XYZ file of N, CA and C in Angstrom:
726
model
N -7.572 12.503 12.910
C -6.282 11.808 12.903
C -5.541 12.158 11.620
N -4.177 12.187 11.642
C -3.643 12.272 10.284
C -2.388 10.626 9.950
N -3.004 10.994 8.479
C -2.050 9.537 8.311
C -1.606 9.985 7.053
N -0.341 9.688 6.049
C 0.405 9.565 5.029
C -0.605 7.688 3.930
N -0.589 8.113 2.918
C -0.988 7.256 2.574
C -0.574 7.683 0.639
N 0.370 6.200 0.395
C 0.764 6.168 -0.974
C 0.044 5.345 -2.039
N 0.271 5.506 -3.294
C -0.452 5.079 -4.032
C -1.625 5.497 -4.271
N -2.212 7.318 -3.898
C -3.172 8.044 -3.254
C -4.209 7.943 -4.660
N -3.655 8.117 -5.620
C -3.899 8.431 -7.054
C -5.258 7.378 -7.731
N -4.815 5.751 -7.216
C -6.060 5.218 -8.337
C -6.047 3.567 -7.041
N -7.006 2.795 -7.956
C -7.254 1.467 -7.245
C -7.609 1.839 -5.743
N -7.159 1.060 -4.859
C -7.104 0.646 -3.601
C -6.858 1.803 -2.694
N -5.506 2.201 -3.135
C -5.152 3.993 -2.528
C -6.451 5.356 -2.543
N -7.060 5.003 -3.947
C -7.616 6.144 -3.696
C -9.165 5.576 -2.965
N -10.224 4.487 -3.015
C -10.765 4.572 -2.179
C -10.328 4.672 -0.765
N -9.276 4.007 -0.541
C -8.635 4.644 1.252
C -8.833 5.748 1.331
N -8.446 6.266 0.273
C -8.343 8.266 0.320
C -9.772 8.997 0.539
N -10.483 8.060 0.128
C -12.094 8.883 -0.007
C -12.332 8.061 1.377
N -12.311 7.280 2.345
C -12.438 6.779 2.973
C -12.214 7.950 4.246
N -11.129 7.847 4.260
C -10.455 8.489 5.209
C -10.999 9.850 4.875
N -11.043 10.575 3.618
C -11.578 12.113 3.938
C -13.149 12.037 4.558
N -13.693 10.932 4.338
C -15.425 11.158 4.785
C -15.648 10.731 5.931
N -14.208 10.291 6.651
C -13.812 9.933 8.109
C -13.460 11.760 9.002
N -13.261 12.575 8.036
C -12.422 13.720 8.678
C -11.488 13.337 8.973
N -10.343 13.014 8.824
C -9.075 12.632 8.675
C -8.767 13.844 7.304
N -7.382 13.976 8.013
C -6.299 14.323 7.170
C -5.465 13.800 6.837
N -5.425 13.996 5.653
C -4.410 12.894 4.788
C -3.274 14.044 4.110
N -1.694 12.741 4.372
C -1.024 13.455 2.914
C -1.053 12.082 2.165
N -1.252 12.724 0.952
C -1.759 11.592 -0.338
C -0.495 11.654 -0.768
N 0.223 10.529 -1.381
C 1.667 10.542 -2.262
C 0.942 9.683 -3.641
N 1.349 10.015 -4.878
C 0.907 9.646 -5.821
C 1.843 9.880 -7.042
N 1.192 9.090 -8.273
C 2.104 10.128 -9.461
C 1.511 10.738 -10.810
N 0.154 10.733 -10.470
C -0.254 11.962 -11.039
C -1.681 12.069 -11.045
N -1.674 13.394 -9.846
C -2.791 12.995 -9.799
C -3.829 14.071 -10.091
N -3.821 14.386 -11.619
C -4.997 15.153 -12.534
C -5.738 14.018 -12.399
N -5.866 12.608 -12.132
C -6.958 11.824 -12.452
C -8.218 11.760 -11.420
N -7.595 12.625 -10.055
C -8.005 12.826 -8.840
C -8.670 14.048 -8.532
N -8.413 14.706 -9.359
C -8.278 16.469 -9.378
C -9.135 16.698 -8.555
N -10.397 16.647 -9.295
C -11.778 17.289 -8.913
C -11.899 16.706 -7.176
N -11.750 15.319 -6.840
C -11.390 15.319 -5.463
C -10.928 15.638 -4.812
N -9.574 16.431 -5.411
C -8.102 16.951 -4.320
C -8.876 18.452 -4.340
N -10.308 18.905 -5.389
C -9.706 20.468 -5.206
C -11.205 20.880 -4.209
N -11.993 19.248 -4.378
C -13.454 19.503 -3.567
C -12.835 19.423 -1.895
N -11.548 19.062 -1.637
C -11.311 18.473 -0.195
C -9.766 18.735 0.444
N -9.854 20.060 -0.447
C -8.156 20.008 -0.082
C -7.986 20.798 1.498
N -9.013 21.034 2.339
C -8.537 21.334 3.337
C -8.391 20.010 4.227
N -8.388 18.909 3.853
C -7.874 17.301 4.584
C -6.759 16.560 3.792
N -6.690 17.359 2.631
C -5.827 17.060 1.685
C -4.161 17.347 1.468
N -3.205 16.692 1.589
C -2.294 17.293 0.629
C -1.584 16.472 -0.369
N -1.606 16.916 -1.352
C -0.841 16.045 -2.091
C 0.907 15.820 -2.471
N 1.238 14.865 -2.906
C 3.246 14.900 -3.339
C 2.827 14.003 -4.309
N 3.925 14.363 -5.258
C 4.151 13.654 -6.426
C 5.275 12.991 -5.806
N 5.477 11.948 -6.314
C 6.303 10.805 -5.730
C 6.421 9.719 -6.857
N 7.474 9.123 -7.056
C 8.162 8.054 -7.641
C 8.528 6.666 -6.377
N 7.884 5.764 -5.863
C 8.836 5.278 -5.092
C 9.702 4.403 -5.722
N 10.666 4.450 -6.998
C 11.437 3.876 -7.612
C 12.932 4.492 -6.868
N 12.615 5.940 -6.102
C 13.752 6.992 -6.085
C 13.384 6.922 -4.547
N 13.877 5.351 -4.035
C 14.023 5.066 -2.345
C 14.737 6.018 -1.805
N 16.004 6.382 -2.286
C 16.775 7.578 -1.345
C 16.363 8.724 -1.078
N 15.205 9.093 -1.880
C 15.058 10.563 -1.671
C 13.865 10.467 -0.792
N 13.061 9.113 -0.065
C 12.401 9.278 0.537
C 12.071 10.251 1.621
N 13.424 10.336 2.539
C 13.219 10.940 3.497
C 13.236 12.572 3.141
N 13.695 13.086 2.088
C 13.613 14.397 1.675
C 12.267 15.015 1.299
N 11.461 13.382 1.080
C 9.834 13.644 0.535
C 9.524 13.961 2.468
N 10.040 13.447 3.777
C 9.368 13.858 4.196
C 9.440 14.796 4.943
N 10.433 15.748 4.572
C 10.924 16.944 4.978
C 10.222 17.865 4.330
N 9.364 17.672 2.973
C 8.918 18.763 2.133
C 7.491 18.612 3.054
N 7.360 17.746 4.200
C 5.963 17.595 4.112
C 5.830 19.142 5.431
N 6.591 19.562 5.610
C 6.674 21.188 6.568
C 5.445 20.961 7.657
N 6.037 19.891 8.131
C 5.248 19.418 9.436
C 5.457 20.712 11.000
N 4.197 21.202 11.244
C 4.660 21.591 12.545
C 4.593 20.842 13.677
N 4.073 21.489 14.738
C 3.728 20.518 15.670
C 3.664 18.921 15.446
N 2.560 19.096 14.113
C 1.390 17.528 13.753
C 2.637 16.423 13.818
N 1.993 15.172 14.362
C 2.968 14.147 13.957
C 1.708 12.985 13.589
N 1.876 12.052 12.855
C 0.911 11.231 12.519
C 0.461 9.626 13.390
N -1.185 9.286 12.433
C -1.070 8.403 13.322
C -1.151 7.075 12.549
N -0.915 7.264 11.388
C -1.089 5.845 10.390
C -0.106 6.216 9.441
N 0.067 5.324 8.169
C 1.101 4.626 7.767
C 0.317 3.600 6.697
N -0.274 4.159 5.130
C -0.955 3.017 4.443
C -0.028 3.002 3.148
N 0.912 1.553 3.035
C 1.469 1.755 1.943
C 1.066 0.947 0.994
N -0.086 1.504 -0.293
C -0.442 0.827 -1.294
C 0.054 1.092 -2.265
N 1.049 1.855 -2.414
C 2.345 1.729 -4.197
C 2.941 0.465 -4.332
N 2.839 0.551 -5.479
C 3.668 -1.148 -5.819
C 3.523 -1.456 -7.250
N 4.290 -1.775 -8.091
C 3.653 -2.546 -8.890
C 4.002 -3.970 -9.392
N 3.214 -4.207 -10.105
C 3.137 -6.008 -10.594
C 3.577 -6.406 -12.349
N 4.307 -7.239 -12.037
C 5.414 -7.897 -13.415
C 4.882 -8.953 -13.800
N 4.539 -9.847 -14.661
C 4.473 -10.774 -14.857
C 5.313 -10.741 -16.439
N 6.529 -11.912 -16.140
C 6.963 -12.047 -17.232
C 8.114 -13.658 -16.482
N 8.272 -14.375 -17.666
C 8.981 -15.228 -17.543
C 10.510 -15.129 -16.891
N 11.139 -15.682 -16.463
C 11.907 -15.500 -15.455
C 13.130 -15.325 -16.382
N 13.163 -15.586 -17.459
C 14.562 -15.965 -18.472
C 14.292 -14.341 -18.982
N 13.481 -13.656 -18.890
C 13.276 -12.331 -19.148
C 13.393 -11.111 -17.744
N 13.678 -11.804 -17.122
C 13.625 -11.001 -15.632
C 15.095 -10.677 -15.235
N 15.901 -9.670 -16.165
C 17.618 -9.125 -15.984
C 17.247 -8.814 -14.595
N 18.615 -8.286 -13.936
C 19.085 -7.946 -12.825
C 18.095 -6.438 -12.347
N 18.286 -5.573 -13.346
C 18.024 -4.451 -13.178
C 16.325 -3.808 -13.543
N 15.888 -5.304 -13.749
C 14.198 -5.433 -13.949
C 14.149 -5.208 -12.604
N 14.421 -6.789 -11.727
C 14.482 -7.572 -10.755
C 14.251 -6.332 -9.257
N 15.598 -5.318 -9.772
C 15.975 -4.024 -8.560
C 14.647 -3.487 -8.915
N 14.221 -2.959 -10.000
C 12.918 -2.241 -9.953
C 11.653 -2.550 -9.176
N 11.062 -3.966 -9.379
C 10.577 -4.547 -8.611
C 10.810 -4.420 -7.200
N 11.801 -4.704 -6.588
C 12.112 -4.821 -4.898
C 12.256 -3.203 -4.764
N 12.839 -2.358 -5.392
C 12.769 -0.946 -4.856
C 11.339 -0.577 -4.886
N 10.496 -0.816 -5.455
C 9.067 -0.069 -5.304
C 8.305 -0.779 -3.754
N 8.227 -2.220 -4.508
C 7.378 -2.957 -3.575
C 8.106 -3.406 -2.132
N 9.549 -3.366 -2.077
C 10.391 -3.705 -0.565
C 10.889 -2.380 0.049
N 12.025 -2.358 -0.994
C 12.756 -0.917 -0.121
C 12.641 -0.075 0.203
N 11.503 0.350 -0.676
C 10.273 1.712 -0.712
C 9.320 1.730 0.888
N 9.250 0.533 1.087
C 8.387 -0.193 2.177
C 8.921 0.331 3.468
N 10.527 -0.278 3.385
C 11.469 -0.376 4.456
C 11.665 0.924 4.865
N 12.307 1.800 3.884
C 12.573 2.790 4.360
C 11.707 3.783 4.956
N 9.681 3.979 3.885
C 9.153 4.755 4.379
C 9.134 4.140 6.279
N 8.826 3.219 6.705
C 9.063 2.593 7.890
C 9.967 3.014 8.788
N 10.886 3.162 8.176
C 11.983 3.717 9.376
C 12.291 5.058 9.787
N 11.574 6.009 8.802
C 11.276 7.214 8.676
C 9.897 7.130 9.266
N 8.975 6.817 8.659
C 7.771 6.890 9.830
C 7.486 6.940 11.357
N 8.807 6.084 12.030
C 8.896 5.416 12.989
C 9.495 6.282 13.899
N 9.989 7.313 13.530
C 10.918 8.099 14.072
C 10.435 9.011 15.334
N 10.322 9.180 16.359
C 9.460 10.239 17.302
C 8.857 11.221 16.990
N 9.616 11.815 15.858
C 9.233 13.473 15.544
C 7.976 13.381 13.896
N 7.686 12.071 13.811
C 6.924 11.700 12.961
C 5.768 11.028 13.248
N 5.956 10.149 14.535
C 4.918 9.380 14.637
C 4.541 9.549 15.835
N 2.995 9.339 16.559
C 2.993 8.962 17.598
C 2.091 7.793 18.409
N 3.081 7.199 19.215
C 3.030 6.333 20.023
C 1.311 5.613 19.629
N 1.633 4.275 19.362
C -0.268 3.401 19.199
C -0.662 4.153 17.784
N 0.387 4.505 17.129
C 0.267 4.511 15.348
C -0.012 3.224 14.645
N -0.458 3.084 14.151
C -0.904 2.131 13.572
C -0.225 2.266 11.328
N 0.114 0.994 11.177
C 1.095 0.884 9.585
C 0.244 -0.054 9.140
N -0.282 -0.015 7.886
C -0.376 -0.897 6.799
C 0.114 -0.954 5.728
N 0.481 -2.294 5.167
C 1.234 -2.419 4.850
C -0.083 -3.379 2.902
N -0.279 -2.922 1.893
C -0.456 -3.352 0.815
C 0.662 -4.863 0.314
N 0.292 -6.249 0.456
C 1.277 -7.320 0.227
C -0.077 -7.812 -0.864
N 0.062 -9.254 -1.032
C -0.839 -9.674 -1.390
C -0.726 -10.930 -1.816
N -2.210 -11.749 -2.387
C -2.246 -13.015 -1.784
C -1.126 -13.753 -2.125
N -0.642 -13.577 -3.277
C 0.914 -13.781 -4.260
C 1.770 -14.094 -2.961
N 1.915 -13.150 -2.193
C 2.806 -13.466 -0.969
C 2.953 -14.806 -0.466
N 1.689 -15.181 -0.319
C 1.612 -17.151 0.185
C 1.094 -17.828 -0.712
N 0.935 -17.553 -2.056
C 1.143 -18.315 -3.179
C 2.224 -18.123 -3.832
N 1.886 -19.298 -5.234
C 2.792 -19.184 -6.530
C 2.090 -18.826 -7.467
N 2.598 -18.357 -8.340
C 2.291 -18.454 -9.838
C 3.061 -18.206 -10.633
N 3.212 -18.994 -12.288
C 4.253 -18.880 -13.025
C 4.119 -17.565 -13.787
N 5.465 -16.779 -13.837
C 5.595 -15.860 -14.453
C 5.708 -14.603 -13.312
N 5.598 -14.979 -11.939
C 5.373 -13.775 -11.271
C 6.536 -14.566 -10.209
N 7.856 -14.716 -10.472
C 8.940 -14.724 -9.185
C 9.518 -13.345 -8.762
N 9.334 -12.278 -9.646
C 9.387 -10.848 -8.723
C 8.109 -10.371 -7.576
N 7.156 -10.675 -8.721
C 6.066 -9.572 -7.952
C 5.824 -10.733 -6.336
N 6.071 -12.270 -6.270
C 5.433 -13.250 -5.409
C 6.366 -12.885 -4.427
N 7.767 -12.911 -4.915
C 8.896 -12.614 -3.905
C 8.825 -11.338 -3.230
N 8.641 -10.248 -3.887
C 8.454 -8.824 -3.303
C 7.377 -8.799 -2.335
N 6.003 -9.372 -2.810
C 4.984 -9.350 -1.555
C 5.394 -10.700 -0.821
N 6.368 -11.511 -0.522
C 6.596 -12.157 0.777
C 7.366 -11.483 1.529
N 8.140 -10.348 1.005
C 8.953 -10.228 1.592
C 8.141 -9.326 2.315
N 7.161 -8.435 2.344
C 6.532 -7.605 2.715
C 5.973 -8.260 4.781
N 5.622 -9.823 3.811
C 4.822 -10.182 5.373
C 6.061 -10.604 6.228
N 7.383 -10.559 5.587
C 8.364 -10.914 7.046
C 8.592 -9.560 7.657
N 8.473 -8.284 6.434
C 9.054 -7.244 7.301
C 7.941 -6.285 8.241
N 6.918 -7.369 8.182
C 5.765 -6.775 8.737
C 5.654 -7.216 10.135
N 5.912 -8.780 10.386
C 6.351 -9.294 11.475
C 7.706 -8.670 12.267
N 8.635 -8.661 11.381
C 9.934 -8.075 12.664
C 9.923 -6.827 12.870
N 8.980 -5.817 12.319
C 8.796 -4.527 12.477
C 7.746 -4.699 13.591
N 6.572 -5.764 13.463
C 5.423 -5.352 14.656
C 6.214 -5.608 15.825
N 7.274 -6.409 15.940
C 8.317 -6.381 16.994
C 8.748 -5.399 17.656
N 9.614 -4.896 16.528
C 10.639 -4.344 17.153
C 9.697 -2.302 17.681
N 8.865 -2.345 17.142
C 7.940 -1.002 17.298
C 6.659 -1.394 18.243
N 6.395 -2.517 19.168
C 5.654 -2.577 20.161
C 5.731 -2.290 21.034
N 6.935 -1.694 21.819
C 7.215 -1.111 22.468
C 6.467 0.176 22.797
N 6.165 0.956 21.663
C 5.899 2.023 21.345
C 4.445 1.824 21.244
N 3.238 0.510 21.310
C 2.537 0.552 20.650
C 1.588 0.797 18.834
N 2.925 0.958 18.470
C 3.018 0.812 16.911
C 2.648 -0.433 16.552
N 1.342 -0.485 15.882
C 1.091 -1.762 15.192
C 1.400 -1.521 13.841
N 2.171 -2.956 13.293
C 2.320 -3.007 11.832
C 1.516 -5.001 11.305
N 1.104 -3.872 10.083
C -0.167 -5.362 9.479
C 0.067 -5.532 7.700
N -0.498 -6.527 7.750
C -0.624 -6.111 6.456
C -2.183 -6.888 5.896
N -2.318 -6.498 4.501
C -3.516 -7.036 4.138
C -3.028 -7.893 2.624
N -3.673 -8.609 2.068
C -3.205 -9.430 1.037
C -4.334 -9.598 0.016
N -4.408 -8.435 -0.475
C -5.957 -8.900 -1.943
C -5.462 -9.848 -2.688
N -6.492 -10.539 -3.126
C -6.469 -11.434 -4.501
C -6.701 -10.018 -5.368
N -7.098 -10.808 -6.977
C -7.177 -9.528 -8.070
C -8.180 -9.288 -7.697
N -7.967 -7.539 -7.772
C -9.231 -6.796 -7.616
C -9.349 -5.747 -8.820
N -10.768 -5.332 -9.268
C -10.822 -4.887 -10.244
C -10.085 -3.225 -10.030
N -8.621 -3.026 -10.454
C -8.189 -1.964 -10.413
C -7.540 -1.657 -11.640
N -6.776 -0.405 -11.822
C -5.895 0.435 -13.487
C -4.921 -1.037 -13.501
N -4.682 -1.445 -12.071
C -3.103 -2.485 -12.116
C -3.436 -3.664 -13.037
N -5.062 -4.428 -12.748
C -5.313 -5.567 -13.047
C -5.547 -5.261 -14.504
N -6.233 -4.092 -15.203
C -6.516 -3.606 -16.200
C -5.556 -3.848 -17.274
N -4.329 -3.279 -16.541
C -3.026 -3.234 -17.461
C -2.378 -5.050 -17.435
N -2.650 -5.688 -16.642
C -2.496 -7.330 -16.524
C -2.997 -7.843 -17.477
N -4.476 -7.424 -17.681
C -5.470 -8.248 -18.532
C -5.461 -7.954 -20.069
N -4.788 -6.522 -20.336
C -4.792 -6.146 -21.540
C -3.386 -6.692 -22.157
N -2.885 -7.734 -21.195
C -1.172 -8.345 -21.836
C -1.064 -9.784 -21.554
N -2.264 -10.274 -21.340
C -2.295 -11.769 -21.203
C -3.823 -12.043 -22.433
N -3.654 -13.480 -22.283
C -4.497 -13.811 -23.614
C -5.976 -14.132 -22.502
N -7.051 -14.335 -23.392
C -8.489 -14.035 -22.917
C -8.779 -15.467 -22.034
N -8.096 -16.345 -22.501
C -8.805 -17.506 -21.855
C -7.791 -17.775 -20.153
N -6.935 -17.005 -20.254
C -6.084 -16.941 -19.231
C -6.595 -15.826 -18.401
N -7.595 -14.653 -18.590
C -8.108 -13.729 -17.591
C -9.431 -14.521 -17.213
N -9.846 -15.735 -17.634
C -10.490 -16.557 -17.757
C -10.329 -17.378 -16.834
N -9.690 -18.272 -16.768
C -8.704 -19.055 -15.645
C -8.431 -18.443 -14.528
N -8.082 -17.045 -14.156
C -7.827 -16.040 -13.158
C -9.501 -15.852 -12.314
N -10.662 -15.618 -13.441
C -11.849 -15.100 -12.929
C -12.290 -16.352 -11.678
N -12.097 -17.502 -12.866
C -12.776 -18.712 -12.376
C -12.056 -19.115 -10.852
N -10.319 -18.601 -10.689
C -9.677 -19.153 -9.458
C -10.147 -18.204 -8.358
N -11.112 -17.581 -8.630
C -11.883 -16.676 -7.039
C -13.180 -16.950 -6.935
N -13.726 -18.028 -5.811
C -14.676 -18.527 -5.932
C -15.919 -17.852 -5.684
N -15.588 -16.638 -5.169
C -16.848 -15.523 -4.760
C -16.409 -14.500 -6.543
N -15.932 -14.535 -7.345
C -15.574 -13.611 -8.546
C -14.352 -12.909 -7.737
N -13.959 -11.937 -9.054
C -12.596 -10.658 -8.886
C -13.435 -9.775 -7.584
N -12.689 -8.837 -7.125
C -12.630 -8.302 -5.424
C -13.064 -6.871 -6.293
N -13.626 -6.186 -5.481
C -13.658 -4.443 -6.138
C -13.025 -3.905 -4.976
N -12.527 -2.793 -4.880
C -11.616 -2.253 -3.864
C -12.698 -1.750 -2.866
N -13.438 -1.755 -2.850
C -14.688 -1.724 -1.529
C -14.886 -2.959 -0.934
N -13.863 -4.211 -1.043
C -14.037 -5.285 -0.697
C -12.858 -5.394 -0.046
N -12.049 -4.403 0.503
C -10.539 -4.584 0.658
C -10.575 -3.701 1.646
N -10.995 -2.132 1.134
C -10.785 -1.101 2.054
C -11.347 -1.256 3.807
N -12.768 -2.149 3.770
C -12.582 -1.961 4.910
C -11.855 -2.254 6.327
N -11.315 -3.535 5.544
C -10.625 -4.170 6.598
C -8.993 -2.970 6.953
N -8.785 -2.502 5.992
C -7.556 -1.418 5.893
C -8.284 -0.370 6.741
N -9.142 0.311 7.246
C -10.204 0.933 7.866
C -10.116 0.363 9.481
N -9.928 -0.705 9.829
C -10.443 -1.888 10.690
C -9.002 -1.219 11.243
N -7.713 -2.181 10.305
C -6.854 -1.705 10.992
C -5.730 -0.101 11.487
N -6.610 0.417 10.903
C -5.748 1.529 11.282
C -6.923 2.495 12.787
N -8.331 1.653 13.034
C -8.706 2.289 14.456
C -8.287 1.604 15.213
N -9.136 2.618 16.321
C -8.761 1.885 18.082
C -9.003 0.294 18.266
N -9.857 -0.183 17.412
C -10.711 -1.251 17.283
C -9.867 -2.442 17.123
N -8.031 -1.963 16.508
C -7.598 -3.050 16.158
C -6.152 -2.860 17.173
N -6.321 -2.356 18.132
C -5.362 -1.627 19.008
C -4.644 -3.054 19.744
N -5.188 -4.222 19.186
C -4.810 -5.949 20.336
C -3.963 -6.483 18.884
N -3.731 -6.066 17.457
C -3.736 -6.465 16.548
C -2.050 -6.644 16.139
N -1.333 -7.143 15.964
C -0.356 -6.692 15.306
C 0.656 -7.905 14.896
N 1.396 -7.523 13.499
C 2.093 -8.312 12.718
C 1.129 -10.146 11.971
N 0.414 -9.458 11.626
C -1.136 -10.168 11.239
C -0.895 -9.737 9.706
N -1.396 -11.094 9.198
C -1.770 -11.081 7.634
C -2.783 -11.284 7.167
N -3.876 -10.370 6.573
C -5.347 -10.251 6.427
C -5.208 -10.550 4.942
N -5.753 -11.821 4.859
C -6.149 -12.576 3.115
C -7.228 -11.470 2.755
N -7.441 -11.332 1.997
C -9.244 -10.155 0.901
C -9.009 -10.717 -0.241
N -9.783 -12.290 -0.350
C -9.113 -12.653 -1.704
C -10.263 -13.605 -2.919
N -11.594 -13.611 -1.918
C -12.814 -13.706 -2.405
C -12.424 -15.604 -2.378
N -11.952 -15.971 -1.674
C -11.697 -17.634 -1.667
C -10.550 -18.162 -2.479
N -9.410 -17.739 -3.075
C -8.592 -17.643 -4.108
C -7.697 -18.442 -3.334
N -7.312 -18.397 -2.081
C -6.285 -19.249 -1.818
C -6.458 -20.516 -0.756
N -7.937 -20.763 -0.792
C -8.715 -21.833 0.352
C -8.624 -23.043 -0.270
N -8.521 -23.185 -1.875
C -8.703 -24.406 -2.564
C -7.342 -24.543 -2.781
């Protein structure tokens, strides 16, 4: 099968990526830089391709998928794990923070979607995932971008499994709590110790490792989940039960 899958580079994306190559699947990996991958992209590059990609630069999406010199192939998945996460007080959150945020984690979303969706790209009982997370159906202070960006994820996951069932296109999404990834890394090295503290303690099974996530992302993109669609899969080790 071939599927497009972003965020190819580190965390969550790249076990999908090793996932899917030891599946025989072909992948195009979108990433932004990925020497950190190397030795994987150069042990497996006949399932491989890679793009450097920004999804800050929504408009040029569809030009990313013109470089992808598709023949015949049209795909059968859709895993979007780029995104990233803000935490900062809201009296610090300008306008043009705010756009950064929703262009990576929304518009980036939307558009690869509507480009995905297209006949000459996809085919029919494709299956989309969609990276949101538990933030989506929680709160927390300091995070009204990153909470808002992943809700918005699970509405456009619902009116998309809609409007593309027709087609048999399922769209899902999945929702980690923190999992030990570069993202949470860079979280923990900008908050104070007794507060990554407070975070450990609010997951009652501990923090998630991305082998605690991937499979259900696995789940939904086979035949297996073919009854499935516009569904929000918590992976959050008990974080949002209490």
């Amino acid at each position: 099968m071939n599927f497009i899958l972003t965020g190819a580079t580190s965390g969550i994306g790249f076990e999908t990526l090793q996932q899917l190559v030891k599946n025989k699947h072909n992948v195009i990996a979108i990433g932004r830089d990925f020497s950190k991958i190397s030795s994987f992209i150069r042990d497996n590059k006949n399932q491989i391709r890679e793009y450097v990609f920004d999804f800050d630069k929504v408009k040029e999406i569809e030009r990313l998928f013109l470089a992808f010199e598709l023949n015949s192939e049209k795909f059968d998945g859709l895993i979007h794990c780029a995104g990233v996460e803000e935490t900062m007080p809201l009296t610090l959150c300008t306008p043009d923070k705010m756009q950064q945020i929703y262009d990576v984690n929304v518009l980036a979303g939307i558009e690869l979607l509507r480009i995905f969706t297209k006949k000459k790209y996809s085919n029919d009982g494709a299956s989309i995932v969609f990276l949101s997370s538990v933030m989506g159906v929680l709160g927390q202070p300091g995070k009204i971008g990153y909470c808002s960006t992943k809700a918005a994820v699970l509405g456009m996951v619902k009116a998309s499994a809609l409007e593309f069932a027709k087609r048999k296109i399922r769209v899902n999404a999945v929702l980690p709590g923190v999992v030990n990834t570069p993202m949470t890394k860079k979280l923990f090295a900008n908050i104070e110790e007794s507060k990554i503290k407070q975070i450990v303690e609010m997951h009652p099974l501990g923090l998630g490792e991305v082998t605690d996530v991937v499979p259900i992302i696995l789940f939904l993109l086979s035949p297996d989940s073919k009854w499935i669609t516009g569904q929000n899969f918590v992976v959050d080790g008990g974080y949002s039960v209490q």
